[in-house]
Amino acid sequence: MQALQNGRFAVSTWSLHRMLSATYPYGPDPKKSAVRQEPYGPGTVSLLDVPRMLAERGLGRLEVCSFHLPSLDASYLTEFRDALRASDILFQTLLVEDGDPSNAETAERDIGWIADWIDIAKKLGAERIRVIAGKQAPNEENLARSARHLKWLGTQAEGSGVRVVTENWFALLPSPKEMNWLLDELDGKIGLNGDLGNWPAPAKYEGLADIMRRAEICHAKADYNASGLDAADYRLCLEMCEKAGYQGPYTLIYDSPFFADEWDGILLQKRFIEEFLQDAPLRRTA
């Protein structure tokens, strides 16, 4: 049972962003620099350390934000893939953190740039890339534009071994109505990464119960308040996943300054979900 549950947990490098600190903001705009930045200070670990750190904590899956890759050179991609293999870590998803397929002015440029990440993900051994569906207002024109470009992106990924997914994120997808319309239009060419924290409460709960039936992976983002983890909110989000029949992996997203050591927040969320899953038979018989 323990080994099975460990197989359901991933960690995003965003959960370690203060520890890693360094970012390389790659983007489709040629005027935008990808030069190293240190928004949280010098950092204490390198990305190459992360697979070993996961393995030491019984975690077997990793998601990497594109801006955490210090190099896109083939030699570095091979080095990082070797580090994953050495620690027996599955590269679940490469998170492509820029681009807007719904933008009338830049969509053509952006989707071409996003497509380049398919090959990078393949070289890294990633199962998936997660892309942004759009940041524009959720009107028919913008939704149709996003759908058209994402369909093309899905065809570019065919035969690569890399699955493209998108997320209930940004202005284009504010509710299940838009999310379900887009997925229906994409007809399976693009999957769903459901995020528990992107939509505001209280409307998000029924929204999650609706869309998580279609999710392949899940960003299990927890909210924190002055007392710590908002257990009521987190439990209700997980109940909505259960209601929807979601049985995939949970990516632990810790995005709070509550704990000085980011691992404390990550492992707290892992224990919370483990306890929730262990109690599932009791809920079904109650």
PDB file of C-alpha atoms in Angstrom:
ATOM      1  CA  MET A   1       0.000   0.000   0.000  1.00  0.00           C
ATOM      2  CA  GLN A   2       2.750   2.472   0.900  1.00  0.00           C
ATOM      3  CA  ALA A   3       4.653   1.868  -2.327  1.00  0.00           C
ATOM      4  CA  LEU A   4       1.422   2.304  -4.292  1.00  0.00           C
ATOM      5  CA  GLN A   5       0.648   5.615  -2.622  1.00  0.00           C
ATOM      6  CA  ASN A   6       4.185   6.901  -3.143  1.00  0.00           C
ATOM      7  CA  GLY A   7       3.589   6.224  -6.814  1.00  0.00           C
ATOM      8  CA  ARG A   8       0.682   8.689  -6.733  1.00  0.00           C
ATOM      9  CA  PHE A   9       2.729  11.659  -5.504  1.00  0.00           C
ATOM     10  CA  ALA A  10       4.758  14.121  -7.531  1.00  0.00           C
ATOM     11  CA  VAL A  11       6.464  17.356  -6.551  1.00  0.00           C
ATOM     12  CA  SER A  12       6.642  20.439  -8.729  1.00  0.00           C
ATOM     13  CA  THR A  13       9.814  22.482  -8.663  1.00  0.00           C
ATOM     14  CA  TRP A  14       7.530  25.458  -7.971  1.00  0.00           C
ATOM     15  CA  SER A  15       7.110  23.964  -4.482  1.00  0.00           C
ATOM     16  CA  LEU A  16      10.880  24.407  -4.073  1.00  0.00           C
ATOM     17  CA  HIS A  17      11.169  27.815  -5.742  1.00  0.00           C
ATOM     18  CA  ARG A  18      12.750  29.551  -2.745  1.00  0.00           C
ATOM     19  CA  MET A  19      15.245  26.721  -2.282  1.00  0.00           C
ATOM     20  CA  LEU A  20      16.143  26.709  -5.983  1.00  0.00           C
ATOM     21  CA  SER A  21      15.737  30.480  -6.360  1.00  0.00           C
ATOM     22  CA  ALA A  22      17.386  30.830  -9.767  1.00  0.00           C
ATOM     23  CA  THR A  23      15.016  31.261 -12.702  1.00  0.00           C
ATOM     24  CA  TYR A  24      15.562  31.479 -16.434  1.00  0.00           C
ATOM     25  CA  PRO A  25      12.426  33.126 -17.879  1.00  0.00           C
ATOM     26  CA  TYR A  26      12.311  31.597 -21.354  1.00  0.00           C
ATOM     27  CA  GLY A  27       9.575  33.025 -23.536  1.00  0.00           C
ATOM     28  CA  PRO A  28       8.392  33.495 -27.119  1.00  0.00           C
ATOM     29  CA  ASP A  29       9.027  37.239 -27.137  1.00  0.00           C
ATOM     30  CA  PRO A  30      12.473  37.768 -28.734  1.00  0.00           C
ATOM     31  CA  LYS A  31      12.847  40.949 -26.700  1.00  0.00           C
ATOM     32  CA  LYS A  32      12.546  39.027 -23.438  1.00  0.00           C
ATOM     33  CA  SER A  33      15.789  37.886 -21.821  1.00  0.00           C
ATOM     34  CA  ALA A  34      16.253  34.411 -20.349  1.00  0.00           C
ATOM     35  CA  VAL A  35      19.300  35.479 -18.367  1.00  0.00           C
ATOM     36  CA  ARG A  36      19.515  33.982 -14.870  1.00  0.00           C
ATOM     37  CA  GLN A  37      17.575  35.806 -12.172  1.00  0.00           C
ATOM     38  CA  GLU A  38      17.591  35.247  -8.406  1.00  0.00           C
ATOM     39  CA  PRO A  39      14.205  36.474  -7.161  1.00  0.00           C
ATOM     40  CA  TYR A  40      14.565  34.645  -3.827  1.00  0.00           C
ATOM     41  CA  GLY A  41      18.270  35.107  -3.215  1.00  0.00           C
ATOM     42  CA  PRO A  42      21.147  32.838  -4.250  1.00  0.00           C
ATOM     43  CA  GLY A  43      19.322  29.576  -3.475  1.00  0.00           C
ATOM     44  CA  THR A  44      20.614  26.557  -1.585  1.00  0.00           C
ATOM     45  CA  VAL A  45      20.271  23.656  -4.063  1.00  0.00           C
ATOM     46  CA  SER A  46      20.595  23.084  -7.806  1.00  0.00           C
ATOM     47  CA  LEU A  47      17.996  21.427  -9.992  1.00  0.00           C
ATOM     48  CA  LEU A  48      20.313  18.413 -10.337  1.00  0.00           C
ATOM     49  CA  ASP A  49      19.954  17.843  -6.573  1.00  0.00           C
ATOM     50  CA  VAL A  50      16.167  17.580  -6.684  1.00  0.00           C
ATOM     51  CA  PRO A  51      15.755  13.966  -7.922  1.00  0.00           C
ATOM     52  CA  ARG A  52      17.919  12.671  -5.064  1.00  0.00           C
ATOM     53  CA  MET A  53      16.004  14.809  -2.556  1.00  0.00           C
ATOM     54  CA  LEU A  54      12.702  13.364  -3.761  1.00  0.00           C
ATOM     55  CA  ALA A  55      13.957   9.793  -3.533  1.00  0.00           C
ATOM     56  CA  GLU A  56      15.194  10.370   0.017  1.00  0.00           C
ATOM     57  CA  ARG A  57      11.649  11.377   0.986  1.00  0.00           C
ATOM     58  CA  GLY A  58       9.863   8.489  -0.691  1.00  0.00           C
ATOM     59  CA  LEU A  59       8.567  10.544  -3.608  1.00  0.00           C
ATOM     60  CA  GLY A  60       8.796   9.076  -7.076  1.00  0.00           C
ATOM     61  CA  ARG A  61       7.550  11.707  -9.538  1.00  0.00           C
ATOM     62  CA  LEU A  62       8.732  15.171 -10.542  1.00  0.00           C
ATOM     63  CA  GLU A  63       7.350  18.130 -12.451  1.00  0.00           C
ATOM     64  CA  VAL A  64       9.734  20.866 -13.586  1.00  0.00           C
ATOM     65  CA  CYS A  65       8.850  24.474 -14.377  1.00  0.00           C
ATOM     66  CA  SER A  66      10.487  25.470 -17.650  1.00  0.00           C
ATOM     67  CA  PHE A  67      12.050  28.510 -15.983  1.00  0.00           C
ATOM     68  CA  HIS A  68      13.939  26.272 -13.550  1.00  0.00           C
ATOM     69  CA  LEU A  69      16.022  24.667 -16.311  1.00  0.00           C
ATOM     70  CA  PRO A  70      19.408  26.436 -16.224  1.00  0.00           C
ATOM     71  CA  SER A  71      20.239  25.305 -19.756  1.00  0.00           C
ATOM     72  CA  LEU A  72      18.476  23.862 -22.793  1.00  0.00           C
ATOM     73  CA  ASP A  73      21.704  22.477 -24.245  1.00  0.00           C
ATOM     74  CA  ALA A  74      21.618  18.772 -25.081  1.00  0.00           C
ATOM     75  CA  SER A  75      24.456  18.028 -22.664  1.00  0.00           C
ATOM     76  CA  TYR A  76      22.545  19.502 -19.707  1.00  0.00           C
ATOM     77  CA  LEU A  77      19.294  17.781 -20.666  1.00  0.00           C
ATOM     78  CA  THR A  78      21.176  14.471 -20.727  1.00  0.00           C
ATOM     79  CA  GLU A  79      22.799  15.221 -17.371  1.00  0.00           C
ATOM     80  CA  PHE A  80      19.448  15.951 -15.771  1.00  0.00           C
ATOM     81  CA  ARG A  81      17.841  12.856 -17.311  1.00  0.00           C
ATOM     82  CA  ASP A  82      20.705  10.787 -15.900  1.00  0.00           C
ATOM     83  CA  ALA A  83      20.101  12.298 -12.448  1.00  0.00           C
ATOM     84  CA  LEU A  84      16.441  11.270 -12.670  1.00  0.00           C
ATOM     85  CA  ARG A  85      17.375   7.730 -13.658  1.00  0.00           C
ATOM     86  CA  ALA A  86      19.983   7.441 -10.904  1.00  0.00           C
ATOM     87  CA  SER A  87      17.316   8.227  -8.298  1.00  0.00           C
ATOM     88  CA  ASP A  88      14.545   6.251 -10.059  1.00  0.00           C
ATOM     89  CA  ILE A  89      12.377   9.352 -10.450  1.00  0.00           C
ATOM     90  CA  LEU A  90       9.674   9.564 -13.111  1.00  0.00           C
ATOM     91  CA  PHE A  91       9.609  12.867 -14.984  1.00  0.00           C
ATOM     92  CA  GLN A  92       5.861  13.360 -15.020  1.00  0.00           C
ATOM     93  CA  THR A  93       5.480  16.804 -16.594  1.00  0.00           C
ATOM     94  CA  LEU A  94       7.528  19.646 -18.029  1.00  0.00           C
ATOM     95  CA  LEU A  95       5.550  22.793 -17.209  1.00  0.00           C
ATOM     96  CA  VAL A  96       5.830  25.304 -20.057  1.00  0.00           C
ATOM     97  CA  GLU A  97       5.355  28.616 -18.271  1.00  0.00           C
ATOM     98  CA  ASP A  98       4.868  31.136 -21.088  1.00  0.00           C
ATOM     99  CA  GLY A  99       2.978  31.613 -24.321  1.00  0.00           C
ATOM    100  CA  ASP A 100      -0.646  32.470 -25.115  1.00  0.00           C
ATOM    101  CA  PRO A 101      -2.458  30.535 -27.875  1.00  0.00           C
ATOM    102  CA  SER A 102      -5.535  32.751 -27.427  1.00  0.00           C
ATOM    103  CA  ASN A 103      -3.847  36.079 -28.182  1.00  0.00           C
ATOM    104  CA  ALA A 104      -4.857  37.431 -31.598  1.00  0.00           C
ATOM    105  CA  GLU A 105      -1.556  39.266 -32.038  1.00  0.00           C
ATOM    106  CA  THR A 106       0.942  36.659 -30.855  1.00  0.00           C
ATOM    107  CA  ALA A 107      -0.744  33.232 -30.976  1.00  0.00           C
ATOM    108  CA  GLU A 108       1.039  32.051 -34.138  1.00  0.00           C
ATOM    109  CA  ARG A 109       4.436  32.983 -32.726  1.00  0.00           C
ATOM    110  CA  ASP A 110       3.651  31.603 -29.277  1.00  0.00           C
ATOM    111  CA  ILE A 111       2.338  28.209 -30.369  1.00  0.00           C
ATOM    112  CA  GLY A 112       5.438  27.666 -32.500  1.00  0.00           C
ATOM    113  CA  TRP A 113       7.603  28.451 -29.487  1.00  0.00           C
ATOM    114  CA  ILE A 114       5.546  26.126 -27.278  1.00  0.00           C
ATOM    115  CA  ALA A 115       5.898  23.329 -29.846  1.00  0.00           C
ATOM    116  CA  ASP A 116       9.682  23.510 -29.507  1.00  0.00           C
ATOM    117  CA  TRP A 117       9.294  22.292 -25.915  1.00  0.00           C
ATOM    118  CA  ILE A 118       7.978  18.938 -27.109  1.00  0.00           C
ATOM    119  CA  ASP A 119      11.462  17.957 -28.253  1.00  0.00           C
ATOM    120  CA  ILE A 120      12.999  19.285 -25.029  1.00  0.00           C
ATOM    121  CA  ALA A 121      10.520  17.217 -23.010  1.00  0.00           C
ATOM    122  CA  LYS A 122      11.362  14.152 -25.097  1.00  0.00           C
ATOM    123  CA  LYS A 123      15.083  14.585 -24.467  1.00  0.00           C
ATOM    124  CA  LEU A 124      14.418  14.896 -20.749  1.00  0.00           C
ATOM    125  CA  GLY A 125      12.256  11.783 -20.726  1.00  0.00           C
ATOM    126  CA  ALA A 126       9.131  13.649 -19.619  1.00  0.00           C
ATOM    127  CA  GLU A 127       5.770  11.953 -20.026  1.00  0.00           C
ATOM    128  CA  ARG A 128       3.944  15.237 -20.620  1.00  0.00           C
ATOM    129  CA  ILE A 129       4.200  18.930 -21.203  1.00  0.00           C
ATOM    130  CA  ARG A 130       1.641  21.246 -19.618  1.00  0.00           C
ATOM    131  CA  VAL A 131       0.843  24.327 -21.686  1.00  0.00           C
ATOM    132  CA  ILE A 132      -1.222  27.455 -21.091  1.00  0.00           C
ATOM    133  CA  ALA A 133      -4.508  27.481 -23.015  1.00  0.00           C
ATOM    134  CA  GLY A 134      -4.860  31.241 -22.961  1.00  0.00           C
ATOM    135  CA  LYS A 135      -4.739  34.455 -20.989  1.00  0.00           C
ATOM    136  CA  GLN A 136      -7.365  36.409 -22.947  1.00  0.00           C
ATOM    137  CA  ALA A 137     -11.037  36.991 -22.098  1.00  0.00           C
ATOM    138  CA  PRO A 138     -13.196  33.854 -22.471  1.00  0.00           C
ATOM    139  CA  ASN A 139     -15.182  34.919 -25.523  1.00  0.00           C
ATOM    140  CA  GLU A 140     -15.986  32.716 -28.503  1.00  0.00           C
ATOM    141  CA  GLU A 141     -13.264  34.159 -30.708  1.00  0.00           C
ATOM    142  CA  ASN A 142     -10.471  33.677 -28.190  1.00  0.00           C
ATOM    143  CA  LEU A 143     -11.633  30.197 -27.219  1.00  0.00           C
ATOM    144  CA  ALA A 144     -11.819  29.144 -30.863  1.00  0.00           C
ATOM    145  CA  ARG A 145      -8.336  30.546 -31.510  1.00  0.00           C
ATOM    146  CA  SER A 146      -6.912  28.621 -28.575  1.00  0.00           C
ATOM    147  CA  ALA A 147      -8.628  25.415 -29.665  1.00  0.00           C
ATOM    148  CA  ARG A 148      -7.292  25.738 -33.201  1.00  0.00           C
ATOM    149  CA  HIS A 149      -3.706  26.243 -32.064  1.00  0.00           C
ATOM    150  CA  LEU A 150      -3.847  23.550 -29.395  1.00  0.00           C
ATOM    151  CA  LYS A 151      -5.181  21.046 -31.933  1.00  0.00           C
ATOM    152  CA  TRP A 152      -2.187  21.813 -34.109  1.00  0.00           C
ATOM    153  CA  LEU A 153       0.095  21.410 -31.096  1.00  0.00           C
ATOM    154  CA  GLY A 154      -1.413  18.002 -30.396  1.00  0.00           C
ATOM    155  CA  THR A 155      -0.579  16.873 -33.932  1.00  0.00           C
ATOM    156  CA  GLN A 156       3.015  18.055 -33.466  1.00  0.00           C
ATOM    157  CA  ALA A 157       3.327  15.816 -30.401  1.00  0.00           C
ATOM    158  CA  GLU A 158       2.069  12.694 -32.183  1.00  0.00           C
ATOM    159  CA  GLY A 159       4.715   9.983 -32.245  1.00  0.00           C
ATOM    160  CA  SER A 160       6.961  11.822 -29.796  1.00  0.00           C
ATOM    161  CA  GLY A 161       5.920   9.882 -26.703  1.00  0.00           C
ATOM    162  CA  VAL A 162       5.088  13.207 -25.037  1.00  0.00           C
ATOM    163  CA  ARG A 163       1.466  13.927 -24.097  1.00  0.00           C
ATOM    164  CA  VAL A 164       0.290  17.548 -24.138  1.00  0.00           C
ATOM    165  CA  VAL A 165      -2.028  18.703 -21.341  1.00  0.00           C
ATOM    166  CA  THR A 166      -3.470  22.055 -20.395  1.00  0.00           C
ATOM    167  CA  GLU A 167      -4.840  23.433 -17.136  1.00  0.00           C
ATOM    168  CA  ASN A 168      -7.862  25.248 -15.674  1.00  0.00           C
ATOM    169  CA  TRP A 169      -5.783  28.402 -15.449  1.00  0.00           C
ATOM    170  CA  PHE A 170      -5.736  32.065 -16.478  1.00  0.00           C
ATOM    171  CA  ALA A 171      -8.531  34.238 -17.840  1.00  0.00           C
ATOM    172  CA  LEU A 172      -9.572  32.058 -20.797  1.00  0.00           C
ATOM    173  CA  LEU A 173     -10.790  29.210 -18.563  1.00  0.00           C
ATOM    174  CA  PRO A 174     -12.573  30.720 -15.548  1.00  0.00           C
ATOM    175  CA  SER A 175     -15.169  27.965 -15.104  1.00  0.00           C
ATOM    176  CA  PRO A 176     -16.158  24.425 -16.149  1.00  0.00           C
ATOM    177  CA  LYS A 177     -18.197  25.837 -19.036  1.00  0.00           C
ATOM    178  CA  GLU A 178     -15.125  27.065 -20.909  1.00  0.00           C
ATOM    179  CA  MET A 179     -12.907  24.195 -19.741  1.00  0.00           C
ATOM    180  CA  ASN A 180     -15.313  21.524 -20.945  1.00  0.00           C
ATOM    181  CA  TRP A 181     -15.983  23.316 -24.227  1.00  0.00           C
ATOM    182  CA  LEU A 182     -12.275  23.457 -24.975  1.00  0.00           C
ATOM    183  CA  LEU A 183     -11.667  19.803 -24.105  1.00  0.00           C
ATOM    184  CA  ASP A 184     -14.636  18.758 -26.247  1.00  0.00           C
ATOM    185  CA  GLU A 185     -13.211  20.739 -29.172  1.00  0.00           C
ATOM    186  CA  LEU A 186      -9.790  19.159 -28.708  1.00  0.00           C
ATOM    187  CA  ASP A 187     -11.346  15.674 -28.873  1.00  0.00           C
ATOM    188  CA  GLY A 188      -8.669  13.948 -26.804  1.00  0.00           C
ATOM    189  CA  LYS A 189      -5.675  15.499 -28.577  1.00  0.00           C
ATOM    190  CA  ILE A 190      -4.881  17.491 -25.421  1.00  0.00           C
ATOM    191  CA  GLY A 191      -5.417  16.248 -21.874  1.00  0.00           C
ATOM    192  CA  LEU A 192      -6.244  18.015 -18.616  1.00  0.00           C
ATOM    193  CA  ASN A 193      -4.115  18.810 -15.619  1.00  0.00           C
ATOM    194  CA  GLY A 194      -6.677  19.816 -12.990  1.00  0.00           C
ATOM    195  CA  ASP A 195      -5.455  22.369 -10.457  1.00  0.00           C
ATOM    196  CA  LEU A 196      -7.184  22.539  -7.065  1.00  0.00           C
ATOM    197  CA  GLY A 197      -6.128  26.099  -6.333  1.00  0.00           C
ATOM    198  CA  ASN A 198      -6.593  28.135  -9.514  1.00  0.00           C
ATOM    199  CA  TRP A 199     -10.315  28.848  -9.197  1.00  0.00           C
ATOM    200  CA  PRO A 200     -11.701  30.836  -6.255  1.00  0.00           C
ATOM    201  CA  ALA A 201     -13.913  29.334  -3.559  1.00  0.00           C
ATOM    202  CA  PRO A 202     -16.731  28.617  -3.091  1.00  0.00           C
ATOM    203  CA  ALA A 203     -17.574  28.154  -6.783  1.00  0.00           C
ATOM    204  CA  LYS A 204     -14.435  26.074  -7.362  1.00  0.00           C
ATOM    205  CA  TYR A 205     -15.712  23.030  -5.473  1.00  0.00           C
ATOM    206  CA  GLU A 206     -18.536  22.117  -7.840  1.00  0.00           C
ATOM    207  CA  GLY A 207     -16.301  23.201 -10.694  1.00  0.00           C
ATOM    208  CA  LEU A 208     -13.667  20.668  -9.653  1.00  0.00           C
ATOM    209  CA  ALA A 209     -16.320  17.972  -9.235  1.00  0.00           C
ATOM    210  CA  ASP A 210     -17.230  18.639 -12.854  1.00  0.00           C
ATOM    211  CA  ILE A 211     -13.816  18.797 -14.563  1.00  0.00           C
ATOM    212  CA  MET A 212     -11.744  16.327 -12.522  1.00  0.00           C
ATOM    213  CA  ARG A 213     -13.556  13.428 -14.209  1.00  0.00           C
ATOM    214  CA  ARG A 214     -11.505  14.407 -17.263  1.00  0.00           C
ATOM    215  CA  ALA A 215      -8.168  15.018 -15.541  1.00  0.00           C
ATOM    216  CA  GLU A 216      -5.091  12.869 -16.149  1.00  0.00           C
ATOM    217  CA  ILE A 217      -2.975  14.560 -13.493  1.00  0.00           C
ATOM    218  CA  CYS A 218      -3.694  16.969 -10.659  1.00  0.00           C
ATOM    219  CA  HIS A 219      -1.939  19.937  -9.074  1.00  0.00           C
ATOM    220  CA  ALA A 220      -2.872  19.439  -5.427  1.00  0.00           C
ATOM    221  CA  LYS A 221      -2.314  23.018  -4.354  1.00  0.00           C
ATOM    222  CA  ALA A 222      -3.220  23.812  -0.742  1.00  0.00           C
ATOM    223  CA  ASP A 223      -4.241  27.166   0.685  1.00  0.00           C
ATOM    224  CA  TYR A 224      -2.645  28.448   3.881  1.00  0.00           C
ATOM    225  CA  ASN A 225      -3.824  31.007   6.409  1.00  0.00           C
ATOM    226  CA  ALA A 226      -2.296  32.434   9.588  1.00  0.00           C
ATOM    227  CA  SER A 227      -2.843  29.101  11.371  1.00  0.00           C
ATOM    228  CA  GLY A 228      -1.355  26.947   8.631  1.00  0.00           C
ATOM    229  CA  LEU A 229      -2.869  24.658   6.037  1.00  0.00           C
ATOM    230  CA  ASP A 230      -6.569  25.323   5.382  1.00  0.00           C
ATOM    231  CA  ALA A 231      -7.664  21.759   6.091  1.00  0.00           C
ATOM    232  CA  ALA A 232     -11.363  22.344   5.395  1.00  0.00           C
ATOM    233  CA  ASP A 233     -10.667  23.728   1.932  1.00  0.00           C
ATOM    234  CA  TYR A 234      -8.101  21.044   1.072  1.00  0.00           C
ATOM    235  CA  ARG A 235     -10.367  18.212   2.200  1.00  0.00           C
ATOM    236  CA  LEU A 236     -13.297  19.568   0.229  1.00  0.00           C
ATOM    237  CA  CYS A 237     -11.156  19.856  -2.901  1.00  0.00           C
ATOM    238  CA  LEU A 238     -10.077  16.234  -2.473  1.00  0.00           C
ATOM    239  CA  GLU A 239     -13.684  15.195  -1.917  1.00  0.00           C
ATOM    240  CA  MET A 240     -14.567  16.823  -5.241  1.00  0.00           C
ATOM    241  CA  CYS A 241     -11.796  14.809  -6.913  1.00  0.00           C
ATOM    242  CA  GLU A 242     -13.207  11.662  -5.318  1.00  0.00           C
ATOM    243  CA  LYS A 243     -16.737  12.600  -6.382  1.00  0.00           C
ATOM    244  CA  ALA A 244     -15.497  12.991  -9.955  1.00  0.00           C
ATOM    245  CA  GLY A 245     -13.782   9.592  -9.856  1.00  0.00           C
ATOM    246  CA  TYR A 246     -10.264  10.954 -10.206  1.00  0.00           C
ATOM    247  CA  GLN A 247      -7.664   8.229  -9.590  1.00  0.00           C
ATOM    248  CA  GLY A 248      -4.493   9.732 -11.007  1.00  0.00           C
ATOM    249  CA  PRO A 249      -1.380  11.118  -9.313  1.00  0.00           C
ATOM    250  CA  TYR A 250      -1.317  14.183  -7.073  1.00  0.00           C
ATOM    251  CA  THR A 251       1.379  16.798  -7.605  1.00  0.00           C
ATOM    252  CA  LEU A 252       2.166  18.489  -4.291  1.00  0.00           C
ATOM    253  CA  ILE A 253       2.145  22.256  -4.812  1.00  0.00           C
ATOM    254  CA  TYR A 254       3.384  24.170  -1.779  1.00  0.00           C
ATOM    255  CA  ASP A 255       3.114  27.898  -2.445  1.00  0.00           C
ATOM    256  CA  SER A 256       3.275  29.622   0.941  1.00  0.00           C
ATOM    257  CA  PRO A 257       5.865  31.231   3.235  1.00  0.00           C
ATOM    258  CA  PHE A 258       4.226  29.551   6.262  1.00  0.00           C
ATOM    259  CA  PHE A 259       7.030  26.992   6.614  1.00  0.00           C
ATOM    260  CA  ALA A 260      10.605  28.208   6.357  1.00  0.00           C
ATOM    261  CA  ASP A 261      11.600  24.788   4.991  1.00  0.00           C
ATOM    262  CA  GLU A 262       9.548  24.080   1.888  1.00  0.00           C
ATOM    263  CA  TRP A 263       9.802  20.335   2.480  1.00  0.00           C
ATOM    264  CA  ASP A 264       7.753  20.757   5.677  1.00  0.00           C
ATOM    265  CA  GLY A 265       4.833  22.070   3.659  1.00  0.00           C
ATOM    266  CA  ILE A 266       5.241  19.511   0.888  1.00  0.00           C
ATOM    267  CA  LEU A 267       5.316  16.549   3.265  1.00  0.00           C
ATOM    268  CA  LEU A 268       2.419  17.906   5.326  1.00  0.00           C
ATOM    269  CA  GLN A 269       0.285  17.957   2.200  1.00  0.00           C
ATOM    270  CA  LYS A 270       1.433  14.446   1.302  1.00  0.00           C
ATOM    271  CA  ARG A 271       0.368  13.132   4.722  1.00  0.00           C
ATOM    272  CA  PHE A 272      -2.961  14.934   4.460  1.00  0.00           C
ATOM    273  CA  ILE A 273      -3.757  13.312   1.115  1.00  0.00           C
ATOM    274  CA  GLU A 274      -2.529   9.904   2.289  1.00  0.00           C
ATOM    275  CA  GLU A 275      -4.873  10.040   5.266  1.00  0.00           C
ATOM    276  CA  PHE A 276      -7.721  11.146   3.026  1.00  0.00           C
ATOM    277  CA  LEU A 277      -7.115   8.243   0.636  1.00  0.00           C
ATOM    278  CA  GLN A 278      -6.821   5.759   3.495  1.00  0.00           C
ATOM    279  CA  ASP A 279     -10.231   6.845   4.779  1.00  0.00           C
ATOM    280  CA  ALA A 280     -11.898   6.418   1.371  1.00  0.00           C
ATOM    281  CA  PRO A 281     -13.371   2.940   2.139  1.00  0.00           C
ATOM    282  CA  LEU A 282     -14.942   4.339   5.313  1.00  0.00           C
ATOM    283  CA  ARG A 283     -16.573   7.175   3.394  1.00  0.00           C
ATOM    284  CA  ARG A 284     -17.976   4.784   0.819  1.00  0.00           C
ATOM    285  CA  THR A 285     -19.604   2.598   3.487  1.00  0.00           C
ATOM    286  CA  ALA A 286     -20.844   5.452   5.687  1.00  0.00           C
TER     287      ALA A 286
END
